[in-house]
Amino acid sequence: MEERFIAKKAPKNLQEFTSRWEAPSNIALVKYWGKSEPQLPKNASLSFTLSRAKTQTEVVFSPLEKPNKKVQFSLIFEGKEVLSFRTKLETFFERILPYQSFLAHYKLTIKSQNTFPHSSGIASSASSMAALAACLVDFESNFTSFSEEEKLAKTSFLARLGSGSACRSVQGPLMAWGVHPLVKNGSDLLAVPVTNSHPIFASYHDTILLIDKGQKQVSSTLGHKLMYNHPYAEQRFVQADAHLAQLLPILQQGNVDGFISIVEKEALQLHAMMMTSDPYFILMHPNTLSVIQKIWAFRKETGTSVCFTLDAGANVHVLYPNEVASQTKQFIDAELLQYCENRQCVHDTVGAGIKKY
Ligand code: PMV
């Protein structure tokens, strides 16, 4: 148990309270793949917080006559009850109840929606867990004197217990999660902002190409488990930490070429881990590879600082600084949209994290 995150007991006079927070998705530049209990990363990771792809969540806390052993909640996602989300939330509430025991005195009515296209293959667990954690901490702050910093730390801590990468969606534009010799105040329990990065990185765009909008073939829960007994796991964890050590000075210097090299290596290593696990799988589609080749050719021909990264799926995240946004968008329209389902993409930009709405 982490003593500093244990909340006070519920107040004597319980009252209904409504909280509404939104949280963005994030895209890892150095990937987290492999964990130990409870949701502790095997290596440090670093991400861009996004701004347009986000989840909006409302929680109504209604007092109960008698406290429950478990957290009582109902969940409506985009107007419907979704059973698979319910199971995930049950686990989440079990994990966080020791840190917010006052929740046993309330019924939570949760309503949530995403601003990105439905079933787009864009991971929503990070944004949804961060938005929910923000509502929970907002409620706790009614009877706790938190500093702003403590509030953000607790939100990131709770979000991590829902979905590891969610802890990185709380602030922005660059967040690091995990103990690492070069990350000041780095922690496995929560993410911290990366300070002193060059302003060019706060101007980055992420155009998410929707190559395959279907369900992921492999959930990240299963994916992380496949790193147990993986023949290359230990080497991968060492390499991820080394990539982060290389990336931090690159971020400070504004070294865009250095950035491209680390970010693309990380994307391909993540997928290399999937291809070499047991069971093995390939989440890239032929169109994912076509897009990567087009990006490489465009960069070589024009010298434009555009690169790609991948999540645990077939979609491609095209990353570029604002100063080359207009030519890159023209290139995306002319050359890349043909590889997307219904020519769909989401134009996102780097952002600042959670916000009341
Ligand atoms: O937070 P999870 O358990 O959904 O895992 C996320 C894993 C990746 O998205 C593939 C990488 C990352 O660091 O975000």
Coordinates of N, CA, C and O and ligand atoms in Angstrom, one line a residue, residues 26 28 30-33 35 45 125 163-166 168 220 224 270 311-312, ligand 1:
N26 N -3.0 9.4 -25.3 CA -1.6 9.7 -25.5 C -1.0 8.7 -26.4 O -1.5 7.6 -26.6
A28 N 2.7 6.8 -27.1 CA 4.0 6.6 -26.5 C 5.1 6.7 -27.6 O 4.9 6.3 -28.7
V30 N 8.5 6.2 -26.4 CA 9.2 5.0 -25.9 C 8.1 4.2 -25.2 O 7.4 4.7 -24.4
K31 N 8.0 3.0 -25.7 CA 6.8 2.1 -25.4 C 6.9 1.4 -24.1 O 8.0 0.9 -23.7
Y32 N 5.8 1.2 -23.4 CA 5.6 0.4 -22.3 C 5.0 -0.9 -22.7 O 3.9 -0.9 -23.3
W33 N 5.7 -2.0 -22.6 CA 5.2 -3.3 -23.0 C 5.8 -4.4 -22.1 O 7.0 -4.7 -22.2
K35 N 4.7 -5.8 -17.8 CA 4.5 -5.2 -16.5 C 4.5 -6.2 -15.4 O 4.5 -7.4 -15.7
S45 N 8.7 4.7 -19.7 CA 8.1 5.0 -21.0 C 7.9 6.5 -21.1 O 8.0 7.2 -20.1
S125 N -8.6 3.3 -23.6 CA -8.6 3.0 -22.2 C -7.7 4.1 -21.5 O -8.1 4.4 -20.3
S163 N -5.5 1.5 -16.2 CA -4.8 1.2 -17.4 C -3.4 1.8 -17.3 O -3.4 3.1 -17.2
G164 N -2.4 1.0 -17.4 CA -1.0 1.6 -17.1 C -0.8 2.9 -17.9 O -0.5 3.9 -17.2
S165 N -1.0 2.9 -19.2 CA -0.6 4.1 -19.9 C -1.5 5.3 -19.6 O -1.1 6.4 -20.0
A166 N -2.6 5.1 -19.0 CA -3.5 6.2 -18.6 C -2.9 7.2 -17.7 O -3.2 8.4 -17.7
R168 N -0.2 8.5 -18.0 CA 0.5 9.5 -18.8 C -0.4 10.6 -19.5 O 0.0 11.5 -20.1
S220 N -4.2 -5.3 -24.8 CA -2.9 -5.0 -24.2 C -2.7 -5.8 -22.9 O -1.5 -6.2 -22.6
H224 N 0.9 -7.6 -22.6 CA 1.8 -7.5 -21.5 C 2.2 -8.8 -20.9 O 3.4 -9.1 -20.6
L270 N 8.5 -2.6 -30.7 CA 7.2 -3.0 -30.0 C 6.6 -4.1 -30.8 O 6.2 -5.2 -30.3
D311 N 0.9 2.0 -32.4 CA 0.4 1.5 -31.1 C 0.3 0.0 -31.3 O 0.8 -0.6 -32.2
A312 N -0.4 -0.7 -30.3 CA -0.6 -2.1 -30.5 C -1.7 -2.4 -31.5 O -2.8 -2.9 -31.1
Ligands
PMV1 O1 -1.9 0.9 -20.9 P1 -2.1 -0.4 -21.6 O2 -2.1 -1.6 -20.6 O3 -3.3 -0.4 -22.5 O4 -0.8 -0.6 -22.5 C1 -0.4 0.2 -23.5 C2 0.7 -0.3 -24.3 C3 1.0 0.5 -25.6 O5 0.0 1.4 -25.9 C4 1.3 -0.5 -26.7 C5 2.3 1.3 -25.3 C6 2.3 2.5 -24.5 O6 3.3 2.7 -23.8 O7 1.3 3.2 -24.5

